[in-house]
mmCIF file of C-alpha atoms and ligand atoms in Angstrom:
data_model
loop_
_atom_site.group_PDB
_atom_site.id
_atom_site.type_symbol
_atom_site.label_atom_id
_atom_site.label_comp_id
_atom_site.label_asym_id
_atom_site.label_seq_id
_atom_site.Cartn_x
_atom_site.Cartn_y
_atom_site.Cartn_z
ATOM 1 C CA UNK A 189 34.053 50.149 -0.248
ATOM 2 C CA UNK A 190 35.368 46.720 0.385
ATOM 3 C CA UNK A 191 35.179 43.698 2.750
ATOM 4 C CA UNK A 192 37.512 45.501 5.182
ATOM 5 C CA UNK A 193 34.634 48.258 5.681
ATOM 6 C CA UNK A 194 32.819 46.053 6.976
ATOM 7 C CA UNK A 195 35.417 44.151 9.550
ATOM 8 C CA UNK A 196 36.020 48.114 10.449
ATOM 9 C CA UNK A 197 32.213 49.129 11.046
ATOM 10 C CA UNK A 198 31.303 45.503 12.748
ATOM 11 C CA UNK A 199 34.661 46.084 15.296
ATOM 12 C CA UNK A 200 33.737 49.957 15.858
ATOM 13 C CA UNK A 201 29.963 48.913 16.745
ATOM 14 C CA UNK A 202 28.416 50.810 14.025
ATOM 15 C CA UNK A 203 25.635 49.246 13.468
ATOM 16 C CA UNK A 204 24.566 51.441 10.398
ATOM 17 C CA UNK A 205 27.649 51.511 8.941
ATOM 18 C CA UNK A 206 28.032 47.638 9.249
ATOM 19 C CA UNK A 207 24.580 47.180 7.332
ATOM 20 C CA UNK A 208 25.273 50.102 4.593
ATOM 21 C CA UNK A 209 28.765 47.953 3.768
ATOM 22 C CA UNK A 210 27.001 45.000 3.513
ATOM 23 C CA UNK A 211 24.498 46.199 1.111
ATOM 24 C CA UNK A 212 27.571 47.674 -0.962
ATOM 25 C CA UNK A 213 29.827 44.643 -1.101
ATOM 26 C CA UNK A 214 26.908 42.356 -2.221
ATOM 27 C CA UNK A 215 26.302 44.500 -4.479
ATOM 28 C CA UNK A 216 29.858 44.615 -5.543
ATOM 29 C CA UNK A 217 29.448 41.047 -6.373
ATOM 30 C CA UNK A 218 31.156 39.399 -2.786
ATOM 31 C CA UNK A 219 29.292 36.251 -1.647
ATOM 32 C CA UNK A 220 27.715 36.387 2.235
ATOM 33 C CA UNK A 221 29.981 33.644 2.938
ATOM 34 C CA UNK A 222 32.888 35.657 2.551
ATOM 35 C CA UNK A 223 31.612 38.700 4.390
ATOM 36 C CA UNK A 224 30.693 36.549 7.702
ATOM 37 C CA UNK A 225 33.758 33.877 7.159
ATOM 38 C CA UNK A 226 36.399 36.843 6.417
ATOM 39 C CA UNK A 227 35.017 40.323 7.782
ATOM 40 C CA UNK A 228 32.252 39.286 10.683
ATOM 41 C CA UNK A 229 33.415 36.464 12.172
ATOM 42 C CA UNK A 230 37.460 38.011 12.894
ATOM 43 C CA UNK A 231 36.088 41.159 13.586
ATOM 44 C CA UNK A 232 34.050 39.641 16.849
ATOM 45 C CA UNK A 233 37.512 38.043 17.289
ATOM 46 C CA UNK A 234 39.655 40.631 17.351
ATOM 47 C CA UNK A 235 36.828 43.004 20.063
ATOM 48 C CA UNK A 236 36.807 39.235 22.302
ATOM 49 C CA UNK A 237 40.552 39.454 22.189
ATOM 50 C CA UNK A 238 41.316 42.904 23.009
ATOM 51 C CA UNK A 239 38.409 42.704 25.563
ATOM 52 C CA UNK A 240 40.455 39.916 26.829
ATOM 53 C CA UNK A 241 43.954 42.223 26.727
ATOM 54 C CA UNK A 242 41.611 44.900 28.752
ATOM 55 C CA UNK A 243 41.460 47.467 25.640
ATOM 56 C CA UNK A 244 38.075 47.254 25.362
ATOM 57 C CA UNK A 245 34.841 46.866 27.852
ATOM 58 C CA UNK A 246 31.643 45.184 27.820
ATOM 59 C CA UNK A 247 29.451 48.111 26.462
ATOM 60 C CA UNK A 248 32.280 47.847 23.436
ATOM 61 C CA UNK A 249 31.584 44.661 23.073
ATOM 62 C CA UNK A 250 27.661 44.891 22.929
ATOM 63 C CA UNK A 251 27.645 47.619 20.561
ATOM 64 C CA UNK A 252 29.388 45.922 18.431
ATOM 65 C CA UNK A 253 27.675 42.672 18.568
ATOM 66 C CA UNK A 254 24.580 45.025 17.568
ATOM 67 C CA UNK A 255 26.653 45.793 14.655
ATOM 68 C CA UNK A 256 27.022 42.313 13.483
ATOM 69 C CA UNK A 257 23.626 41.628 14.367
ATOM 70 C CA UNK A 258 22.567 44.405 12.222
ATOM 71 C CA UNK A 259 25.138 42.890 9.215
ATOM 72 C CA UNK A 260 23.250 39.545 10.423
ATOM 73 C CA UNK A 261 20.335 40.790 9.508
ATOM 74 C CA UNK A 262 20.902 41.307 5.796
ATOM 75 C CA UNK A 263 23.084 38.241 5.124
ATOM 76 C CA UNK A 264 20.559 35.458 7.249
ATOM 77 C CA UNK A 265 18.384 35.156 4.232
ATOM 78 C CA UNK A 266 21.156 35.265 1.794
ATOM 79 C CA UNK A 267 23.234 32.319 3.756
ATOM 80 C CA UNK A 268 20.051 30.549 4.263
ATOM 81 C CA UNK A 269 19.065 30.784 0.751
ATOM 82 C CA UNK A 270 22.590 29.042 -0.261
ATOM 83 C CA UNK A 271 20.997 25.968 1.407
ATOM 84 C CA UNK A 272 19.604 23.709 -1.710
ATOM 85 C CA UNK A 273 16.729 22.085 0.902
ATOM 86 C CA UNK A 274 16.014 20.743 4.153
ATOM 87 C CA UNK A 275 18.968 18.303 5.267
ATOM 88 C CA UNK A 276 17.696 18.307 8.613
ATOM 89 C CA UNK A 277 15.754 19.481 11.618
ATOM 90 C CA UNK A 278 18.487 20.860 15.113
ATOM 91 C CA UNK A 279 17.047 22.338 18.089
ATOM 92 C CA UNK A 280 19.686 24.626 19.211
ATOM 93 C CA UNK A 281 20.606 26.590 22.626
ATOM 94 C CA UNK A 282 22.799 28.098 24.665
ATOM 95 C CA UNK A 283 22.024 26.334 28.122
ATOM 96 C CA UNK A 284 21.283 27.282 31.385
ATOM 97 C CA UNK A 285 22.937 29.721 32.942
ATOM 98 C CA UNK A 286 24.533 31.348 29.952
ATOM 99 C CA UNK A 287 22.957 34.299 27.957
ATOM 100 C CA UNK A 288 26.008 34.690 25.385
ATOM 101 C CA UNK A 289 24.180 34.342 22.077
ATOM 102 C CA UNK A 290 26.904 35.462 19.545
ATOM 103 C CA UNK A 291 28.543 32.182 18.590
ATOM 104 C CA UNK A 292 25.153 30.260 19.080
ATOM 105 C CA UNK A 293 23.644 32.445 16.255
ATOM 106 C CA UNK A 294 26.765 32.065 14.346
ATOM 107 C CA UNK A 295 26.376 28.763 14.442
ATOM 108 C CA UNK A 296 22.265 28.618 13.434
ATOM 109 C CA UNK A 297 22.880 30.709 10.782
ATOM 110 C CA UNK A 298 25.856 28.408 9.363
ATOM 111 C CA UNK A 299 23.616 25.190 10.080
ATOM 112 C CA UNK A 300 21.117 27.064 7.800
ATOM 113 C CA UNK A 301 23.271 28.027 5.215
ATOM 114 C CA UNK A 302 24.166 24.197 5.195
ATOM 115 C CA UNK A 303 20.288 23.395 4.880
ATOM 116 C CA UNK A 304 19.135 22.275 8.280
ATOM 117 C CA UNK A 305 15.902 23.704 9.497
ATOM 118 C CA UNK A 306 16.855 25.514 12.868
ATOM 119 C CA UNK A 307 14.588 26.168 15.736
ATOM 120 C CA UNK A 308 16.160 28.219 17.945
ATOM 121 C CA UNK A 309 15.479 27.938 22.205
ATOM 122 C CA UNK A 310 17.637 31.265 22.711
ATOM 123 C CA UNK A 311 20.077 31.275 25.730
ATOM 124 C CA UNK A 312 19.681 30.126 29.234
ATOM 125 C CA UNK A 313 18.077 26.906 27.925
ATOM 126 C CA UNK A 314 17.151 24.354 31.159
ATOM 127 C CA UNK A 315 17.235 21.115 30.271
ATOM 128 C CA UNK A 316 13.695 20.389 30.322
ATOM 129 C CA UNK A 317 13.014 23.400 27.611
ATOM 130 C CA UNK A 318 15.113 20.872 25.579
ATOM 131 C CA UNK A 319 13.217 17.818 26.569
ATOM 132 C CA UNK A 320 10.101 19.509 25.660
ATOM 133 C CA UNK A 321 11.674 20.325 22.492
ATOM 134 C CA UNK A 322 12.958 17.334 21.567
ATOM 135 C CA UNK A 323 9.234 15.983 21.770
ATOM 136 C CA UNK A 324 7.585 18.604 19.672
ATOM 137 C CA UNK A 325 9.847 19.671 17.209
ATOM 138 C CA UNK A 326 11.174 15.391 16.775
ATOM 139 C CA UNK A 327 14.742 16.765 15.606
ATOM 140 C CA UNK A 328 17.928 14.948 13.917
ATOM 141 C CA UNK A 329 20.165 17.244 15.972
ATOM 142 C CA UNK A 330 20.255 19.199 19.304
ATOM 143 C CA UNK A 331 22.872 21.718 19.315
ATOM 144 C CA UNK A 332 24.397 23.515 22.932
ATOM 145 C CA UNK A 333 26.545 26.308 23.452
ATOM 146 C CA UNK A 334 28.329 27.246 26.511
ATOM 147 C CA UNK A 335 30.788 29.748 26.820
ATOM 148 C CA UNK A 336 31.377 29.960 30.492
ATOM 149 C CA UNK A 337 33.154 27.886 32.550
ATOM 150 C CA UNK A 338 30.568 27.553 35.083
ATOM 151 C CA UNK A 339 27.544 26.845 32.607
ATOM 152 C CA UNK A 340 29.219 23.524 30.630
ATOM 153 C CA UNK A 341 28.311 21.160 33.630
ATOM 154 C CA UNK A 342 24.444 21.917 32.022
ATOM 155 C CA UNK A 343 25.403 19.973 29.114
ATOM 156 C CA UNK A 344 26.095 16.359 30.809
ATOM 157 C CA UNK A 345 22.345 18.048 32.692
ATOM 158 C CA UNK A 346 20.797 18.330 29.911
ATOM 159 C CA UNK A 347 22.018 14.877 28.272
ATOM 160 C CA UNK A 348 21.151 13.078 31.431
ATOM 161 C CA UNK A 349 17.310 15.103 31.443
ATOM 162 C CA UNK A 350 17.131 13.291 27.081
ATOM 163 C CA UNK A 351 17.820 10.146 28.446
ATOM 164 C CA UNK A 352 15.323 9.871 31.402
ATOM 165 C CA UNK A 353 12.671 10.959 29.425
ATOM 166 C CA UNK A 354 13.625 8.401 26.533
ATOM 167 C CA UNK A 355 14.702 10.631 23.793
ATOM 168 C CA UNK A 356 18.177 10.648 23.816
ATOM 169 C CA UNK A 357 18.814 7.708 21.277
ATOM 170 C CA UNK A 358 16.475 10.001 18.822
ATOM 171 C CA UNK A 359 18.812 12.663 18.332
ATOM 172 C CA UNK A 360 22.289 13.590 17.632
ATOM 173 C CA UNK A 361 23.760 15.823 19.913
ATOM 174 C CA UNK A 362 26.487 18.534 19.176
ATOM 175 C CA UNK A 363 28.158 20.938 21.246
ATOM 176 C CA UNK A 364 30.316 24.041 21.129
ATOM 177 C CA UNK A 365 31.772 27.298 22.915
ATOM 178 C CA UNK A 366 34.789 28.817 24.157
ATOM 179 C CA UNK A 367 35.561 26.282 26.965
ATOM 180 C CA UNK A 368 34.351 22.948 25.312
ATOM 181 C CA UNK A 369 36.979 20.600 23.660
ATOM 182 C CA UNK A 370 36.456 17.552 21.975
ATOM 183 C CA UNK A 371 37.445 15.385 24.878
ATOM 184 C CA UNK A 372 34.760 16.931 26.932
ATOM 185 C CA UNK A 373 32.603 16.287 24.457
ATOM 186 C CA UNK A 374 33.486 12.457 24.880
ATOM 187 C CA UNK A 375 33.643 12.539 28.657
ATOM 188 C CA UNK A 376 30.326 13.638 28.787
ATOM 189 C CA UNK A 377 28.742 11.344 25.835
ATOM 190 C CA UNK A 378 27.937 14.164 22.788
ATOM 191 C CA UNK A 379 27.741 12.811 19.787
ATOM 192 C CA UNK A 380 29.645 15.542 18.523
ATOM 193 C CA UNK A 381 31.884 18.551 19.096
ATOM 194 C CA UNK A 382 33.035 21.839 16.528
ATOM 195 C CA UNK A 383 35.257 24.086 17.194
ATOM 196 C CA UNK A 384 33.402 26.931 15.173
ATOM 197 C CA UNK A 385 30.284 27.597 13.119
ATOM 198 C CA UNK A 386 31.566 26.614 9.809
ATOM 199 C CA UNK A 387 32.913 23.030 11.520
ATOM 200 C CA UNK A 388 29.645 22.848 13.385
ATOM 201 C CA UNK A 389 27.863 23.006 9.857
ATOM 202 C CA UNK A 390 30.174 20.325 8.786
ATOM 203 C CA UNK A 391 30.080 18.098 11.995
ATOM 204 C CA UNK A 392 26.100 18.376 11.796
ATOM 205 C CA UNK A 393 26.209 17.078 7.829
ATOM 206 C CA UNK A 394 28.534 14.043 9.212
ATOM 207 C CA UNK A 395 26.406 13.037 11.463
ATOM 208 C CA UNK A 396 22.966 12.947 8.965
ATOM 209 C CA UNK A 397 25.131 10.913 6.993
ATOM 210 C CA UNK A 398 26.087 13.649 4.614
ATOM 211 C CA UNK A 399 29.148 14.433 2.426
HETATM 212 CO CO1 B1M B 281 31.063 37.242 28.354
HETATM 213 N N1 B1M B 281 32.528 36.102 28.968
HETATM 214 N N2 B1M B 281 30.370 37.349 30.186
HETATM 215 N N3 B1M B 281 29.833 38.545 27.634
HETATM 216 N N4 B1M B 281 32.147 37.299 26.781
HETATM 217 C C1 B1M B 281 33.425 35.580 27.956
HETATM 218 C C2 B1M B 281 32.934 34.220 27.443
HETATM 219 C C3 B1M B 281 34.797 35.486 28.767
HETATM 220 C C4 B1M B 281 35.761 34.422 28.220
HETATM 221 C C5 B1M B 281 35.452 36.892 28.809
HETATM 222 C C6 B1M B 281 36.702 36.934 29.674
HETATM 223 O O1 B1M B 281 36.597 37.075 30.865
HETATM 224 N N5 B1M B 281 37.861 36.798 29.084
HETATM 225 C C7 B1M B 281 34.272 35.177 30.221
HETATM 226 C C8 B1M B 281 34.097 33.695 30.563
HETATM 227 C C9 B1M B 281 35.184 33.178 31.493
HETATM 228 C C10 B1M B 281 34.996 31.742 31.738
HETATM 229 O O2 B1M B 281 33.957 31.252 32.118
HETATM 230 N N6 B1M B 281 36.073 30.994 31.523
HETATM 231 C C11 B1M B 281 32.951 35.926 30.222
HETATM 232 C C12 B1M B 281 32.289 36.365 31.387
HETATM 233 C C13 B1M B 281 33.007 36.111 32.690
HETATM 234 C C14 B1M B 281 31.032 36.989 31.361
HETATM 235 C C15 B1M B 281 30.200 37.494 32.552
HETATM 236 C C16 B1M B 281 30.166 36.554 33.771
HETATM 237 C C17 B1M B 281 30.746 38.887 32.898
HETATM 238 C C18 B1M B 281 30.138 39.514 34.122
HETATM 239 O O3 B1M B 281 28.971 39.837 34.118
HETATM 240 N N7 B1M B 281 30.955 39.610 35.141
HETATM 241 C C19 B1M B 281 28.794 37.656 31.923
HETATM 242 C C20 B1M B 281 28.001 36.341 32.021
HETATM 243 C C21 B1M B 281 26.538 36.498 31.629
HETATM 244 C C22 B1M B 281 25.863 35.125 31.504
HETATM 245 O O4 B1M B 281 25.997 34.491 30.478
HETATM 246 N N8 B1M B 281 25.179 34.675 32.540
HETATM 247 C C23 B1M B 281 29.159 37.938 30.499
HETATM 248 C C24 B1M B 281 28.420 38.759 29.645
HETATM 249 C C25 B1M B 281 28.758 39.083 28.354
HETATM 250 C C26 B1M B 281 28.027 40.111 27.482
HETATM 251 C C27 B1M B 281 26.509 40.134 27.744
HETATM 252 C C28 B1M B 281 28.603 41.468 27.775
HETATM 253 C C29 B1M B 281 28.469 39.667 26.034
HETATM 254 C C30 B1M B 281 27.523 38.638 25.397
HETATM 255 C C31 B1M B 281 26.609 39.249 24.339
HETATM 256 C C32 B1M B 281 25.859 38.172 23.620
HETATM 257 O O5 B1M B 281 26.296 37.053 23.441
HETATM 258 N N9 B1M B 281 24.670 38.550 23.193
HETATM 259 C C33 B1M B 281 29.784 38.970 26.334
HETATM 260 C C34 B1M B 281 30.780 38.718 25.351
HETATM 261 C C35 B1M B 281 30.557 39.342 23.993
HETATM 262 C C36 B1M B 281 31.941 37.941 25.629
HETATM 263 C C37 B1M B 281 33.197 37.693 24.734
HETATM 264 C C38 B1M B 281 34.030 38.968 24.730
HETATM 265 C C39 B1M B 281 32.945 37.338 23.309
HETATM 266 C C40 B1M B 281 32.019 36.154 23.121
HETATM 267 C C41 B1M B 281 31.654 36.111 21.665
HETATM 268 O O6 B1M B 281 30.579 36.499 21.279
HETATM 269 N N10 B1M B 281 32.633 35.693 20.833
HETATM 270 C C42 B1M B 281 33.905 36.504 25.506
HETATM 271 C C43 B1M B 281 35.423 36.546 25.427
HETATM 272 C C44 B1M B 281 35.936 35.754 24.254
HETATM 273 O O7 B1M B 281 35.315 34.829 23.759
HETATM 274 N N11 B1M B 281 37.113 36.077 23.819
HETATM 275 C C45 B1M B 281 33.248 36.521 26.823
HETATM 276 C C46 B1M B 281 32.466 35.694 19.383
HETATM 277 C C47 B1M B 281 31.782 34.413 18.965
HETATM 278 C C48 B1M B 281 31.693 34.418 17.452
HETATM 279 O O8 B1M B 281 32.578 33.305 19.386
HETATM 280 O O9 B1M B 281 30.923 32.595 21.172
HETATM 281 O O10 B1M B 281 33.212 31.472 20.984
HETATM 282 P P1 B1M B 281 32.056 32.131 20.339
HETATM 283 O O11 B1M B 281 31.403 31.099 19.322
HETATM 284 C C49 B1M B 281 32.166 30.400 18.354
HETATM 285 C C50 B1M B 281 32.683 29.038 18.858
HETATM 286 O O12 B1M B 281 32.860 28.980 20.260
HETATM 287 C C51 B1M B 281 31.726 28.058 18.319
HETATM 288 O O13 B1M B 281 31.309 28.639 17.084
HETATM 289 C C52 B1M B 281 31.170 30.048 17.258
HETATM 290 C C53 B1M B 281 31.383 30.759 15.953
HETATM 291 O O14 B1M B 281 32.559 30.379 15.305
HETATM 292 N N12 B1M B 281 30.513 27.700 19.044
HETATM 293 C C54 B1M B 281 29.879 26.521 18.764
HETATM 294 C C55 B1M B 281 29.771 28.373 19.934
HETATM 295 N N13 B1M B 281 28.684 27.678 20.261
HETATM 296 C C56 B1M B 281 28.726 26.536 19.552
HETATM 297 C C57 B1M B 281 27.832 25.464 19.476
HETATM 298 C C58 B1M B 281 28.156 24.415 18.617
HETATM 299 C C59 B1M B 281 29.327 24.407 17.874
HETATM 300 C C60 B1M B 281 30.206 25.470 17.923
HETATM 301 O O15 B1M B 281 27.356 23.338 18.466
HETATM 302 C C61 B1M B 281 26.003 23.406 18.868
#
């Protein structure tokens, strides 16, 4: 059994498979890194693009997210243990509107791995949830993910919501997705944009004035 069993079971959606290869190539001696960076992550990939192409439809699509959810489950401690301590606190969400989780989870579990403390909202995040939690969780970092056209105007929302209640200048704020590119990013006054979850680890370390 080898890494490719697992890009196999996580694009076939099964879930049990997906978990049992896990367990095997850890075993073997492969690092969780790998096995999200070079199995997970293209596998998700390769079902968005051949949903994309029309090969494949959305109860495809969930099943196998509920296989890498279910490799997710095994390598989350494992990537989070990697971290050597707390770099950081990010409150992270997908925002309102939008209830594609995938790439947001990706990206919590990467910001882990890299040491920050994560407190996840979930998806379909208002603005205010974000004000609110901003004030009681006093993060470095908020993190947003969008990935529909339609849902990104809730990110200039939700910046304009941190600065009337004051706590804009107390955070750092990153976002991602499908549709978001650096220059929208700028346009709309982020403090940061990543193109993936690896990037979004690095991008987050940047901006606590790491590496
Ligand atoms: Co949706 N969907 N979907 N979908 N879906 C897309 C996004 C779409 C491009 C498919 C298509 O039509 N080609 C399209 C959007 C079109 C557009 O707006 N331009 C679309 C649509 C239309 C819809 C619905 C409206 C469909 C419908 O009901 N008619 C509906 C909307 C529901 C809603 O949100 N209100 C919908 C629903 C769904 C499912 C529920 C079936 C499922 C989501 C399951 C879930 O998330 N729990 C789903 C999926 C799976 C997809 C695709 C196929 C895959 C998304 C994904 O998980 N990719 C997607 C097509 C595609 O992307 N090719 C599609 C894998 C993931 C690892 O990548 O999320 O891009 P991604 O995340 C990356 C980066 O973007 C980045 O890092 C991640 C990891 O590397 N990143 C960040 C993400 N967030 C970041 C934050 C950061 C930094 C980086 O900083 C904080």
């Amino acid at each position: 059994m080898d890494i490719n069993t697992i890009y196999e079971a996580v694009f076939d959606g099964n879930a049990k498979a997906a978990a049992a290869a896990v367990e095997a190539v850890l075993a073997a001696g492969e690092t969780p890194e790998t096995i999200l960076n070079d199995a997970c992550i293209p596998a998700m990939a390769e079902v968005g693009a051949e949903f994309e192409e029309g090969e494949k439809f959305v109860p495809e699509m969930l099943i196998s997210a509920r296989a890498m959810a279910a490799a997710m489950t095994i390598l989350r401690p494992l990537l989070v243990q990697a971290g050597v301590k707390t770099v950081g606190k990010v409150v992270l969400g997908t925002v309102h509107g939008d209830l594609h989780d995938i790439g947001k989870n990706l990206v919590g579990m990467m910001l882990e791995g890299a040491g920050f403390e994560v407190i996840d909202l979930g998806t379909d995040v208002p603005p205010q949830k974000f004000v609110d939690a901003v004030k009681q969780h006093q993060p470095d970092i908020v993190g947003m993910s969008a990935l529909l056209t339609t849902t990104t105007k809730s990110m200039p929302a939700t910046l304009n919501a941190l600065a009337e209640a004051g706590v804009r200048d107390q955070v750092k704020v990153i976002i991602g997705g499908a549709p978001i590119t650096d220059d929208f990013a700028q346009k709309i006054g982020a403090d940061g944009f990543a193109a993936d979850a690896g990037s979004a680890a690095r991008v987050a370390n940047a901006l606590m004035g790491l590496n």
